[in-house]
PDB file of C-alpha atoms in Angstrom:
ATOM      1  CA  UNK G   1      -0.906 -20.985  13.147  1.00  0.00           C
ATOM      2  CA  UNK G   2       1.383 -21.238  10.281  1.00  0.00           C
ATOM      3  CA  UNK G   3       1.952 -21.800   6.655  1.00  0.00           C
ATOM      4  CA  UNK G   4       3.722 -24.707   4.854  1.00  0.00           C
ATOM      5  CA  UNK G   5       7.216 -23.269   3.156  1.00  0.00           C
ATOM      6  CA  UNK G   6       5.077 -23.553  -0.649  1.00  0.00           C
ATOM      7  CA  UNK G   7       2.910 -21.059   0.351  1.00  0.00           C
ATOM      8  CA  UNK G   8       4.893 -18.748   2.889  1.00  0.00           C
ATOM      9  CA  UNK G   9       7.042 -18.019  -0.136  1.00  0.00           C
ATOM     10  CA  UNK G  10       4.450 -16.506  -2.211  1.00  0.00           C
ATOM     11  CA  UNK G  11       4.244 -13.840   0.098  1.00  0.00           C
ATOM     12  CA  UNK G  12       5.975 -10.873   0.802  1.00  0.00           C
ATOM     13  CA  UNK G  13       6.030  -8.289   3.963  1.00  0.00           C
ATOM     14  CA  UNK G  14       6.822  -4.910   3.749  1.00  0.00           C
ATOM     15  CA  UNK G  15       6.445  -1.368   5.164  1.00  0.00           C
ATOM     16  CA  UNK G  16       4.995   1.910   3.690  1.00  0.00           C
ATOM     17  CA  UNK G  17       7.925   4.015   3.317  1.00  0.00           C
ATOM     18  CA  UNK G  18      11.412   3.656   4.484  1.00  0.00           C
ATOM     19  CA  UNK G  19      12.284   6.684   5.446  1.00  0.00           C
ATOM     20  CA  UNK G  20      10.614   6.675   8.929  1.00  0.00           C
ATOM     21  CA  UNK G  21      11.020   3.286  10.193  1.00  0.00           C
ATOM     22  CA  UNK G  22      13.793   4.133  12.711  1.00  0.00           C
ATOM     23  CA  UNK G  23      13.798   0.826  14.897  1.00  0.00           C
ATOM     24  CA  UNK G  24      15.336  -1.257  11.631  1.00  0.00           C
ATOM     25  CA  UNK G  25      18.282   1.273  11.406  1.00  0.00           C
ATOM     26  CA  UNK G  26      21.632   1.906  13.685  1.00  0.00           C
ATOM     27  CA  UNK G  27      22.040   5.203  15.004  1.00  0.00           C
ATOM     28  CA  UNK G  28      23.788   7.409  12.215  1.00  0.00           C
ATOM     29  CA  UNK G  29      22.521   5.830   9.360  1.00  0.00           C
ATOM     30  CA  UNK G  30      22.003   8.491   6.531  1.00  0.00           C
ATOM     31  CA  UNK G  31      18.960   9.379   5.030  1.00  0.00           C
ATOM     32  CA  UNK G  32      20.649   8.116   1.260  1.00  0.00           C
ATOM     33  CA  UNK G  33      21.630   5.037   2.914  1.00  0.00           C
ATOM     34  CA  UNK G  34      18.526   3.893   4.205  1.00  0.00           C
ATOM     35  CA  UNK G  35      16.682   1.755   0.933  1.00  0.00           C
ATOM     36  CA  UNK G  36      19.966  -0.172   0.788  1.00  0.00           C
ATOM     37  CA  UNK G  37      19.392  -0.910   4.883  1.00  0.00           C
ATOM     38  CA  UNK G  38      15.580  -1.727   4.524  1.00  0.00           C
ATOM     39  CA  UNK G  39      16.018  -3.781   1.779  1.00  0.00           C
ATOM     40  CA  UNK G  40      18.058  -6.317   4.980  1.00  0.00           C
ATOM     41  CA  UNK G  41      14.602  -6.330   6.139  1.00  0.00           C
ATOM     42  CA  UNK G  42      12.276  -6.448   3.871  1.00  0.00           C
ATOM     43  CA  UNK G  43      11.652  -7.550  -0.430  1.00  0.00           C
ATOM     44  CA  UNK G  44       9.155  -4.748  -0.761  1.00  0.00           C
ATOM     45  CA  UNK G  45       7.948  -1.466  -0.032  1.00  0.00           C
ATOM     46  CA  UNK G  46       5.432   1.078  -0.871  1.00  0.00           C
ATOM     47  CA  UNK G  47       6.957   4.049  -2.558  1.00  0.00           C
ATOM     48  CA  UNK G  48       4.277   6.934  -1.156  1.00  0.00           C
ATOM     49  CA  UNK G  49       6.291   9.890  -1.677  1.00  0.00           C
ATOM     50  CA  UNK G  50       4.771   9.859  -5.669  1.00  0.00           C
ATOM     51  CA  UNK G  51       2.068  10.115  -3.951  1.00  0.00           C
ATOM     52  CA  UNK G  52       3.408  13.928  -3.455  1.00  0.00           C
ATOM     53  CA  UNK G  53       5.359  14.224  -6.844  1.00  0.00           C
ATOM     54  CA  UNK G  54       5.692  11.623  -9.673  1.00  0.00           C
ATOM     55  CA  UNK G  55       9.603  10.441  -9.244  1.00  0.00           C
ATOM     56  CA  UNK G  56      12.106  11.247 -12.120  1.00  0.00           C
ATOM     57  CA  UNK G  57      13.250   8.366 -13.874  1.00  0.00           C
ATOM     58  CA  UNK G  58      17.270   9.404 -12.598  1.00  0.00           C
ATOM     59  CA  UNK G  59      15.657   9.023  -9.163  1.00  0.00           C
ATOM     60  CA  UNK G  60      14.096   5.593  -9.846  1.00  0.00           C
ATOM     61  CA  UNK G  61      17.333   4.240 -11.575  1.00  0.00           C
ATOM     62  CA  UNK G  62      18.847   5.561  -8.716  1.00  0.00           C
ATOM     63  CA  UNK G  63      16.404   2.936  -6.426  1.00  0.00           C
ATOM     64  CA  UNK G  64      16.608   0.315  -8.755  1.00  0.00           C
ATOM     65  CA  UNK G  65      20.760   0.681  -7.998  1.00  0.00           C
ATOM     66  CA  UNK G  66      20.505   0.468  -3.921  1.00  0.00           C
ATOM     67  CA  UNK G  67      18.294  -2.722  -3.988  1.00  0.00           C
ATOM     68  CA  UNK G  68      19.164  -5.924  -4.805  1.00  0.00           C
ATOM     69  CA  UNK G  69      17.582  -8.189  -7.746  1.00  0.00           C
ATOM     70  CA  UNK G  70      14.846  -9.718  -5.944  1.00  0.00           C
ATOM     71  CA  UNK G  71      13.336  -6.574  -4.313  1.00  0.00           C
ATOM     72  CA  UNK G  72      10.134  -4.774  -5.700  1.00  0.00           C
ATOM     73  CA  UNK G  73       8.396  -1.563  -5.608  1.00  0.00           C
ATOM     74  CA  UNK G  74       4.484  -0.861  -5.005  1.00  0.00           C
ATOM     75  CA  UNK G  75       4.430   2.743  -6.521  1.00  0.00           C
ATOM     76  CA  UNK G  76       1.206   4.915  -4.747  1.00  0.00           C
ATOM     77  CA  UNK G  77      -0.373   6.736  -7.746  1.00  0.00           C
ATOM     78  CA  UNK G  78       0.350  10.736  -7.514  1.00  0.00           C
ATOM     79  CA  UNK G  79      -2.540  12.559  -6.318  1.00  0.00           C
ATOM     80  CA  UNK G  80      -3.281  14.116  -9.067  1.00  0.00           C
ATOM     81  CA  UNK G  81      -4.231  10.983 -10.489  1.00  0.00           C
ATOM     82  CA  UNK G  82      -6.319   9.972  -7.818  1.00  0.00           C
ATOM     83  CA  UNK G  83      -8.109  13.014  -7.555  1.00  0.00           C
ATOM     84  CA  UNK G  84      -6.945  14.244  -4.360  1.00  0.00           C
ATOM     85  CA  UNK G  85      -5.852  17.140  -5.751  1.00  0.00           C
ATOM     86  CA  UNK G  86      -9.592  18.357  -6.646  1.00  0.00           C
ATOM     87  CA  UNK G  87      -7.927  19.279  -9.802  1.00  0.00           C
ATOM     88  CA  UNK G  88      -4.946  20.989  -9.428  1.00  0.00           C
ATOM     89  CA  UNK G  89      -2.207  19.619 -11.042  1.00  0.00           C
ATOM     90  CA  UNK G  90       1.217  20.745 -12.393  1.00  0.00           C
ATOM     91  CA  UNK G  91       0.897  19.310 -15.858  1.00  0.00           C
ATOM     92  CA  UNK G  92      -0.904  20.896 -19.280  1.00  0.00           C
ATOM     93  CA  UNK G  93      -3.522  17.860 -18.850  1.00  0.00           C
ATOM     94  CA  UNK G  94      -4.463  14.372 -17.134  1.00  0.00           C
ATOM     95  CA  UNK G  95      -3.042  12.665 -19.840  1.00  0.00           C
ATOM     96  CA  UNK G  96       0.203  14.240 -19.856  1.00  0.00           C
ATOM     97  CA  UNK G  97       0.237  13.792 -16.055  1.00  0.00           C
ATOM     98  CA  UNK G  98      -0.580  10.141 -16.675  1.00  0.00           C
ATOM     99  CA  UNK G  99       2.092   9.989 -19.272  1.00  0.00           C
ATOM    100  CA  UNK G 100       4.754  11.039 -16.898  1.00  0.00           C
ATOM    101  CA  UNK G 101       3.961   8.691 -14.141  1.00  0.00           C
ATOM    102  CA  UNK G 102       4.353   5.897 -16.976  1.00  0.00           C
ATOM    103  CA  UNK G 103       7.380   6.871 -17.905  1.00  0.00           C
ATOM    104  CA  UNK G 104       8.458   6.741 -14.218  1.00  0.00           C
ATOM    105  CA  UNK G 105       7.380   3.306 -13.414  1.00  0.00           C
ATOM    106  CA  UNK G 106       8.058   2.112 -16.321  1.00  0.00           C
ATOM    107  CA  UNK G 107      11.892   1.995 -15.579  1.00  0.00           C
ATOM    108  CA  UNK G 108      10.827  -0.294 -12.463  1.00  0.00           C
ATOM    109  CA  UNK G 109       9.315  -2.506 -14.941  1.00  0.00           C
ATOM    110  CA  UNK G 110      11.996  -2.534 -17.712  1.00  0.00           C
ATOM    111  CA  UNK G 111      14.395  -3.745 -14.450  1.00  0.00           C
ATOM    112  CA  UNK G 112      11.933  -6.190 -12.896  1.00  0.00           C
ATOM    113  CA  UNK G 113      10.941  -4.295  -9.912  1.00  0.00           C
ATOM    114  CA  UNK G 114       7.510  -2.968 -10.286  1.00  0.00           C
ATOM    115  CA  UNK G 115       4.701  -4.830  -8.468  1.00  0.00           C
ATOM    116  CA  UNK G 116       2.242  -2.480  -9.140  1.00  0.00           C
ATOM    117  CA  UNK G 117       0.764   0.612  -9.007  1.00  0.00           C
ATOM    118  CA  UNK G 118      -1.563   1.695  -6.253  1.00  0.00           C
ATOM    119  CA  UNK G 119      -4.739   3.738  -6.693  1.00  0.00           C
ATOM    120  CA  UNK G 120      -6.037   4.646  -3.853  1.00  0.00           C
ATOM    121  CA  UNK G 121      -8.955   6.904  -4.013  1.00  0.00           C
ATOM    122  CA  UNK G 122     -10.133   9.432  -1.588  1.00  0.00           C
ATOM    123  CA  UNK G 123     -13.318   9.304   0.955  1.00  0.00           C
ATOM    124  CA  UNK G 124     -15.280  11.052  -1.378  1.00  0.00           C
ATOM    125  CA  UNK G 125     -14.857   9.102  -4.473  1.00  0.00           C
ATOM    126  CA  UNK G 126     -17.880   7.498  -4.141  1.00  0.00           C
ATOM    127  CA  UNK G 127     -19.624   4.469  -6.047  1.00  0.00           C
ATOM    128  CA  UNK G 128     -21.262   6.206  -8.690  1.00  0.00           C
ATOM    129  CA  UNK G 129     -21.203   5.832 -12.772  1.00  0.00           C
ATOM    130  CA  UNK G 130     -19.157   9.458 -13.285  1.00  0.00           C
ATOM    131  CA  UNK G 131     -16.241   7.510 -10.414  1.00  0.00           C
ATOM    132  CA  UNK G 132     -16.612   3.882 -12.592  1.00  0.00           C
ATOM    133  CA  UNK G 133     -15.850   6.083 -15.668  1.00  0.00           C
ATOM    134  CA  UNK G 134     -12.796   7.729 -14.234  1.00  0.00           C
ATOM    135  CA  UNK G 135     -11.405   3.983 -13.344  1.00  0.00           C
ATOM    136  CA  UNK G 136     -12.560   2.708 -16.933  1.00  0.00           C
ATOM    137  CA  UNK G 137      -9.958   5.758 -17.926  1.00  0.00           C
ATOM    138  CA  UNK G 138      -7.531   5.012 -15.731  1.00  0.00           C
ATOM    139  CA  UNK G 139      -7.057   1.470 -16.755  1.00  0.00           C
ATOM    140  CA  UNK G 140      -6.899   2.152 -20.160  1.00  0.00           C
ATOM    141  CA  UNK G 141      -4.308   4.611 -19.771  1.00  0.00           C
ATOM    142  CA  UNK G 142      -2.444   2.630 -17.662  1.00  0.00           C
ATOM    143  CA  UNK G 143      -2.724  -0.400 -20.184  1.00  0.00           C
ATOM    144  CA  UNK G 144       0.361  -3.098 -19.288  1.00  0.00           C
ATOM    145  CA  UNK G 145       1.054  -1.543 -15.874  1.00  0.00           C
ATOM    146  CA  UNK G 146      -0.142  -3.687 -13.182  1.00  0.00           C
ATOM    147  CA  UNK G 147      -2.461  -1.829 -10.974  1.00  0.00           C
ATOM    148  CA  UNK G 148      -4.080  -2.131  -7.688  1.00  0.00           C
ATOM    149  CA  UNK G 149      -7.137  -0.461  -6.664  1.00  0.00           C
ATOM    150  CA  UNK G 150      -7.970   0.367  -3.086  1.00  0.00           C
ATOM    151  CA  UNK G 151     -11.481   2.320  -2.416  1.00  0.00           C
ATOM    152  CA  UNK G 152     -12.139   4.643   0.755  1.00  0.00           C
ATOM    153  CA  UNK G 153     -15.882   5.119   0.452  1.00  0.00           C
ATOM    154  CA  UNK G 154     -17.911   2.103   1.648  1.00  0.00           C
ATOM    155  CA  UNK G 155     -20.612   2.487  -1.136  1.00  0.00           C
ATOM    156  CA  UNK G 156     -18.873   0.463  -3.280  1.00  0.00           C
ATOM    157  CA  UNK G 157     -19.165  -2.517  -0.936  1.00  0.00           C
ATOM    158  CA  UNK G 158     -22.434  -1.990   0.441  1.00  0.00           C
ATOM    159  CA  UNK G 159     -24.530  -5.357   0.174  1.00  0.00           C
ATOM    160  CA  UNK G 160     -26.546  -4.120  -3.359  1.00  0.00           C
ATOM    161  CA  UNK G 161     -22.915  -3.081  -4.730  1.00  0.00           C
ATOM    162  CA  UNK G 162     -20.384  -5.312  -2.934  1.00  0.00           C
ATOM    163  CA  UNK G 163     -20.698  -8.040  -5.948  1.00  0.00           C
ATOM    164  CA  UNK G 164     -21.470  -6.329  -8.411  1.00  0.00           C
ATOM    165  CA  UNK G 165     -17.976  -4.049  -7.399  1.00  0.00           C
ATOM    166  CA  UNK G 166     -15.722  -6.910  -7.598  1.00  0.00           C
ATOM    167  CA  UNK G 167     -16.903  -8.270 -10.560  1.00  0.00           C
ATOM    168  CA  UNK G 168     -16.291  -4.806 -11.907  1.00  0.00           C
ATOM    169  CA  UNK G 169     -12.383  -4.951 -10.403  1.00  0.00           C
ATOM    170  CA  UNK G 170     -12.118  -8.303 -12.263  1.00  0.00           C
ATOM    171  CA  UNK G 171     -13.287  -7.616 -15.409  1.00  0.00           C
ATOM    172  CA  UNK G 172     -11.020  -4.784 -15.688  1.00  0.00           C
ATOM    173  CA  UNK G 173      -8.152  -6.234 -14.021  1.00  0.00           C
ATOM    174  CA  UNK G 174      -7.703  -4.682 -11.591  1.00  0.00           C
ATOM    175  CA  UNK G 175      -5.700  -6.094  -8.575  1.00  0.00           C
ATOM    176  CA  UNK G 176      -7.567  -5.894  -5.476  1.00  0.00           C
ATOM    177  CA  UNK G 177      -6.059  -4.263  -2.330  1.00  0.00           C
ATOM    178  CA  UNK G 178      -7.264  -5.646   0.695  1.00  0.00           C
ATOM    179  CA  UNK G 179      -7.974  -2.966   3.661  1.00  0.00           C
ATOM    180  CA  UNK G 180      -7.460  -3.682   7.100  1.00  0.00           C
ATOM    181  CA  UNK G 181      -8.492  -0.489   8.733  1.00  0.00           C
ATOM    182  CA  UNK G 182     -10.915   1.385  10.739  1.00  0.00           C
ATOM    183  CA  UNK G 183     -14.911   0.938  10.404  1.00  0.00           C
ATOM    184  CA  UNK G 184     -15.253   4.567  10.990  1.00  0.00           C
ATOM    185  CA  UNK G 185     -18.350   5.439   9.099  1.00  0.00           C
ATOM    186  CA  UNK G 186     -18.480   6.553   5.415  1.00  0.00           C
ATOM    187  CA  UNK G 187     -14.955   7.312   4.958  1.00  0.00           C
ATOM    188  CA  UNK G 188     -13.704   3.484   5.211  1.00  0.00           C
ATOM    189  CA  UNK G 189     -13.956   0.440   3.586  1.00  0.00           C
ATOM    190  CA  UNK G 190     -14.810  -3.135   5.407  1.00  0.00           C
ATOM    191  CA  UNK G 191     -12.181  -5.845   5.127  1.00  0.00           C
ATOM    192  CA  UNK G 192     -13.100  -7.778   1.489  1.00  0.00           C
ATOM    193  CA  UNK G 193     -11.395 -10.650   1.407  1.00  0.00           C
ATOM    194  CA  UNK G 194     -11.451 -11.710  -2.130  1.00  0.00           C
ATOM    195  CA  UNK G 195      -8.571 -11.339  -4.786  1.00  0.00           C
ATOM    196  CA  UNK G 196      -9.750  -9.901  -7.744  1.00  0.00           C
ATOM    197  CA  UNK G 197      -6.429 -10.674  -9.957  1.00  0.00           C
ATOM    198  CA  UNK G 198      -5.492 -14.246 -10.217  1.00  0.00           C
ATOM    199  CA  UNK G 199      -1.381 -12.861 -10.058  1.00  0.00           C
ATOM    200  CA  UNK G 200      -1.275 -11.250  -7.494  1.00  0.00           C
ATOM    201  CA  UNK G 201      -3.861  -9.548  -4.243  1.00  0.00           C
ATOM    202  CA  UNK G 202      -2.663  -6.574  -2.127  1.00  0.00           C
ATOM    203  CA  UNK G 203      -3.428  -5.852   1.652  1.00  0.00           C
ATOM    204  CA  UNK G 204      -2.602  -2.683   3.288  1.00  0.00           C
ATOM    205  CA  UNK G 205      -2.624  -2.313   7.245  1.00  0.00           C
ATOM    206  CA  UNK G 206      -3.921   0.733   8.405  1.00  0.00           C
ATOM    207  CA  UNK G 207      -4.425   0.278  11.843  1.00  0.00           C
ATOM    208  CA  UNK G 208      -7.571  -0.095  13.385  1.00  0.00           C
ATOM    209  CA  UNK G 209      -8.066   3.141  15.305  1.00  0.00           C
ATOM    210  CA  UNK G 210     -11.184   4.412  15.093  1.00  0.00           C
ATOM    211  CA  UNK G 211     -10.901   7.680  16.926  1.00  0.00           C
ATOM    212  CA  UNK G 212      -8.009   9.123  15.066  1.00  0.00           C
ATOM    213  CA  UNK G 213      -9.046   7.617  11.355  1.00  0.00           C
ATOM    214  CA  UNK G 214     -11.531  10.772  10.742  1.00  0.00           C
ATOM    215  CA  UNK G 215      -9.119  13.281  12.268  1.00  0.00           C
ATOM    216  CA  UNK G 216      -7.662  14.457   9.083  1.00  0.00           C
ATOM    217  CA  UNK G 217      -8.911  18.313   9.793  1.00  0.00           C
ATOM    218  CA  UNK G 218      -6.829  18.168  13.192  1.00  0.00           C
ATOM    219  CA  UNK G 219      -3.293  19.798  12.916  1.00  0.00           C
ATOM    220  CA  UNK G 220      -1.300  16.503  14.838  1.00  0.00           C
ATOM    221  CA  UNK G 221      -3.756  14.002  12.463  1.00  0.00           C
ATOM    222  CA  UNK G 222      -0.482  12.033  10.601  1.00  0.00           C
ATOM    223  CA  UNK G 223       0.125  11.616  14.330  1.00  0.00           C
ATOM    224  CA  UNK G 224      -2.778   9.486  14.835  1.00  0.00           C
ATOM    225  CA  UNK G 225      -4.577   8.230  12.325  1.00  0.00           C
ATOM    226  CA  UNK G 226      -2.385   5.168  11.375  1.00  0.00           C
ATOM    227  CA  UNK G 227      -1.243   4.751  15.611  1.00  0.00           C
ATOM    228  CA  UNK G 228      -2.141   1.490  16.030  1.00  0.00           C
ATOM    229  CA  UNK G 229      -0.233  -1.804  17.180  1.00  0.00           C
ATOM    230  CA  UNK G 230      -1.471  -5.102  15.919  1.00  0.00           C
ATOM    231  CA  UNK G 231      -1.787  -7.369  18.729  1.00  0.00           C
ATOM    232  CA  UNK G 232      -0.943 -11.241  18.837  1.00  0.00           C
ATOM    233  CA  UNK G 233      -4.186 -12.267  17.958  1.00  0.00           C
ATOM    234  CA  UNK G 234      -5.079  -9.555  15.706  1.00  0.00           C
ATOM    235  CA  UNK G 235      -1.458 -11.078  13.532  1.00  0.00           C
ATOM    236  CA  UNK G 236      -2.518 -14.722  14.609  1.00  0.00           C
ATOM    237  CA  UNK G 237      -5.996 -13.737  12.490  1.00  0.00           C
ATOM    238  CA  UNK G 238      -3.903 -12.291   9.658  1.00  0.00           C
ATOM    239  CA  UNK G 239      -1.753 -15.652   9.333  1.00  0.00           C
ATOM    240  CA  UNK G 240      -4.776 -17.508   8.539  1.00  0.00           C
ATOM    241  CA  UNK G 241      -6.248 -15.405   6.274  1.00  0.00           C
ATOM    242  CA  UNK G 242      -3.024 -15.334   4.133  1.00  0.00           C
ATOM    243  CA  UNK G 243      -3.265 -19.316   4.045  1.00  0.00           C
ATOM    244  CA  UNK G 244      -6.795 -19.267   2.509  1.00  0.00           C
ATOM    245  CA  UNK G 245      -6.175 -16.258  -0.166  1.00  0.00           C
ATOM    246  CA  UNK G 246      -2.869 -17.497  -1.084  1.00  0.00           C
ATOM    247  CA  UNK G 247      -4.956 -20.287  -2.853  1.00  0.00           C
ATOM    248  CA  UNK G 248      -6.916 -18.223  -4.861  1.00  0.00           C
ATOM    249  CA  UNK G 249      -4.273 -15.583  -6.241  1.00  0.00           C
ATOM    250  CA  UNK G 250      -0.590 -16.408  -7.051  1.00  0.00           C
ATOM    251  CA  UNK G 251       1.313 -13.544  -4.727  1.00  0.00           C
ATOM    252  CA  UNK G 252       0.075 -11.825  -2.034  1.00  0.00           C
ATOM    253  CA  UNK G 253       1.866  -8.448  -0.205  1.00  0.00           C
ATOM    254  CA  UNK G 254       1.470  -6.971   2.316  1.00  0.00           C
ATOM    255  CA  UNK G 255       1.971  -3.487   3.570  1.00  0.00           C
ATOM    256  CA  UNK G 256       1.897  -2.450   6.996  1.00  0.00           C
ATOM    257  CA  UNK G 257       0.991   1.265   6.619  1.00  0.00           C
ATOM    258  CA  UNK G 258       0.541   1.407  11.023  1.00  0.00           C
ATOM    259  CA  UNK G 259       3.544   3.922  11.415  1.00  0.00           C
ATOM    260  CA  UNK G 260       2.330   6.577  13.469  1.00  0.00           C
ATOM    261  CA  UNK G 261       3.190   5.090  16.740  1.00  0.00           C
ATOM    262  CA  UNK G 262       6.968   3.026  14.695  1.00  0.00           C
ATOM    263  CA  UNK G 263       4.562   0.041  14.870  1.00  0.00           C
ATOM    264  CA  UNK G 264       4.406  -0.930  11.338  1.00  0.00           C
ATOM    265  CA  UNK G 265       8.160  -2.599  11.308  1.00  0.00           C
ATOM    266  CA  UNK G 266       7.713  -4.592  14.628  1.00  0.00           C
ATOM    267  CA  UNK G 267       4.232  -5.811  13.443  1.00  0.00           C
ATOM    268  CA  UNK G 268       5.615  -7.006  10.224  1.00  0.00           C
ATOM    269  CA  UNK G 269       8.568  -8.653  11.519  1.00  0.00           C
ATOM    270  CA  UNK G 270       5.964 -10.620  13.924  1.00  0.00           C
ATOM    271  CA  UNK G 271       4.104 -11.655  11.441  1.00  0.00           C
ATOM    272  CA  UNK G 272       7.076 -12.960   9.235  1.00  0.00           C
ATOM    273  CA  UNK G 273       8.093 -15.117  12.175  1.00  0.00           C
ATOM    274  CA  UNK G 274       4.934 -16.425  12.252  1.00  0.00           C
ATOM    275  CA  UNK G 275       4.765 -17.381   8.983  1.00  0.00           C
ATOM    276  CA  UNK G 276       8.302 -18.806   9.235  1.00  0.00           C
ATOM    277  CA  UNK G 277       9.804 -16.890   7.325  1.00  0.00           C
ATOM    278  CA  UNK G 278      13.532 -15.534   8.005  1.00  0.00           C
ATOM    279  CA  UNK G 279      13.360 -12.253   9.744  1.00  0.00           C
ATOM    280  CA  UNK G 280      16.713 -10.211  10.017  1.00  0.00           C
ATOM    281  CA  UNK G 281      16.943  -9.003  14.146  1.00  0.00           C
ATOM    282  CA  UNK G 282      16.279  -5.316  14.602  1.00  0.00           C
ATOM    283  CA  UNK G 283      19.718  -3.204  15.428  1.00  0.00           C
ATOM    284  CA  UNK G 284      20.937  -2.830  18.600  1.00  0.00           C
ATOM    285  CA  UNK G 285      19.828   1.108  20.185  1.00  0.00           C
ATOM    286  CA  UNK G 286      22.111   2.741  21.837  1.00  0.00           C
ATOM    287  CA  UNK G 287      21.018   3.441  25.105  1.00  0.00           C
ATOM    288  CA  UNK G 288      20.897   6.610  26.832  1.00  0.00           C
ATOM    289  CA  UNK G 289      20.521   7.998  30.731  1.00  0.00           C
ATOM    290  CA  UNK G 290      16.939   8.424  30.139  1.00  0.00           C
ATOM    291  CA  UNK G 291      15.992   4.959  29.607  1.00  0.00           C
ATOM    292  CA  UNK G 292      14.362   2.705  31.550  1.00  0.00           C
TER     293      UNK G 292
END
């Protein structure tokens, strides 16, 4: 399966991250030069390290200077934000904390490469009126920054709240991100597939391993909660889903977050090819005695 060349161009593959994707890199290549090699690869990425601390704006010029015109940033909201934290946060108040962040993706949007901001919420931000208050905030204070919204507590999509939810997302405007992840109880969110935002819809690839999603209390949990390879199908299923929601939103990307395993890269670069679009050939490895 495959899309016609209108509508593969109005989407755009990408990785979480490019720090850790070794596969698309030669051997040697520095840790400052590696944004300037992904961006070979790939149009877009997901910047999560403000997820950890809200980037200076010197550091996002910086970005904006090792990419070239056409390339775009998803920026994951800082966790304070989100409230991952549980409250803890390095700033006087939220809105000063909020304030900063602006200020920091702001200078991808004066230059053209801000897709949006990501809010993803933690498992227990649940679907209650004190959590819908916190997003009414939110988008106000975020007023003229794009912003995606990704939930990790099913409540908000169980069948008496599923509608009622995205009505909610699109009222607000609030650009929907997609989830294709785990059904691992409470803590994860079923695959919605309906944009919210007629510009643009978000879809982040988790992985879809069950075991390891609700191992975050296990010291080797980064190691295996997003290890997971997408098969042929699994992609195959992907493509076609693409062709039905890129006629309801303008843009779609999509952000395979699978890197536990260095799956993410290869699964994206499948997927391209699928779609037909041009996909720049992983580097030769050097090889060593110990491989097969």
């Amino acid at each position: 399966m495959s899309l016609d060349r209108t509508n593969a161009a109005s989407i755009q593959i990408g990785l979480a991250g490019w720090g850790d994707h070794d596969a698309i890199y030669a051997a040697g290549t520095k840790s400052s030069d590696k944004l300037k090699s992904y961006a070979d690869h790939f149009s877009i990425v997901e910047l999560d390290s403000s997820f950890y601390a809200i980037p200076s704006v010197e550091r996002m010029q910086s970005w904006i200077g090792q990419t070239p015109s056409h390339f775009s940033f998803i920026v994951k909201a800082y966790q304070g934000m989100t409230g991952h934290s549980r409250g803890k946060i390095p700033f006087a108040d939220s809105r000063t904390m909020f304030n900063v962040f602006r200020e920091s993706v702001e200078t991808l949007q004066q230059a053209g490469k801000l897709k949006a901001a990501l809010f993803q919420y933690p498992p227990w931000f649940d679907c209650s009126r004190k959590h819908v208050d916190v997003l009414r905030r939110t988008r106000t204070w975020m007023e003229g920054i794009p912003v995606a919204l990704e939930f990790r507590h099913q409540s908000w999509f169980r069948a008496d709240m599923h509608d009622k939810t995205l009505a909610f997302m699109e009222q607000e405007g609030w650009i929907h991100s997609i989830c294709d992840e785990p059904q691992a109880g409470e803590g994860s969110v079923p695959m919605i597939l309906h944009p919210t935002e007629p510009s643009l819809t978000m879809i982040r690839m988790h992985g879809r391993n069950v075991s390891g999603w609700n191992a975050s209390g296990q010291p080797n949990w980064r190691e295996v909660r997003y290890l997971y390879d997408y098969n042929e199908a699994e992609l195959e299923q992907w493509s076609g889903y693409l062709r039905a929601l890129t006629q309801q939103t303008a843009e779609v990307c999509m952000i395979f977050n699978n890197n536990s395993g260095g799956h993410a890269a290869g699964n994206a670069k499948q997927l391209m090819s699928m779609l037909g679009q041009p996909v720049t050939p992983m580097p030769m490895q050097q090889m060593t005695i110990f491989d097969e």
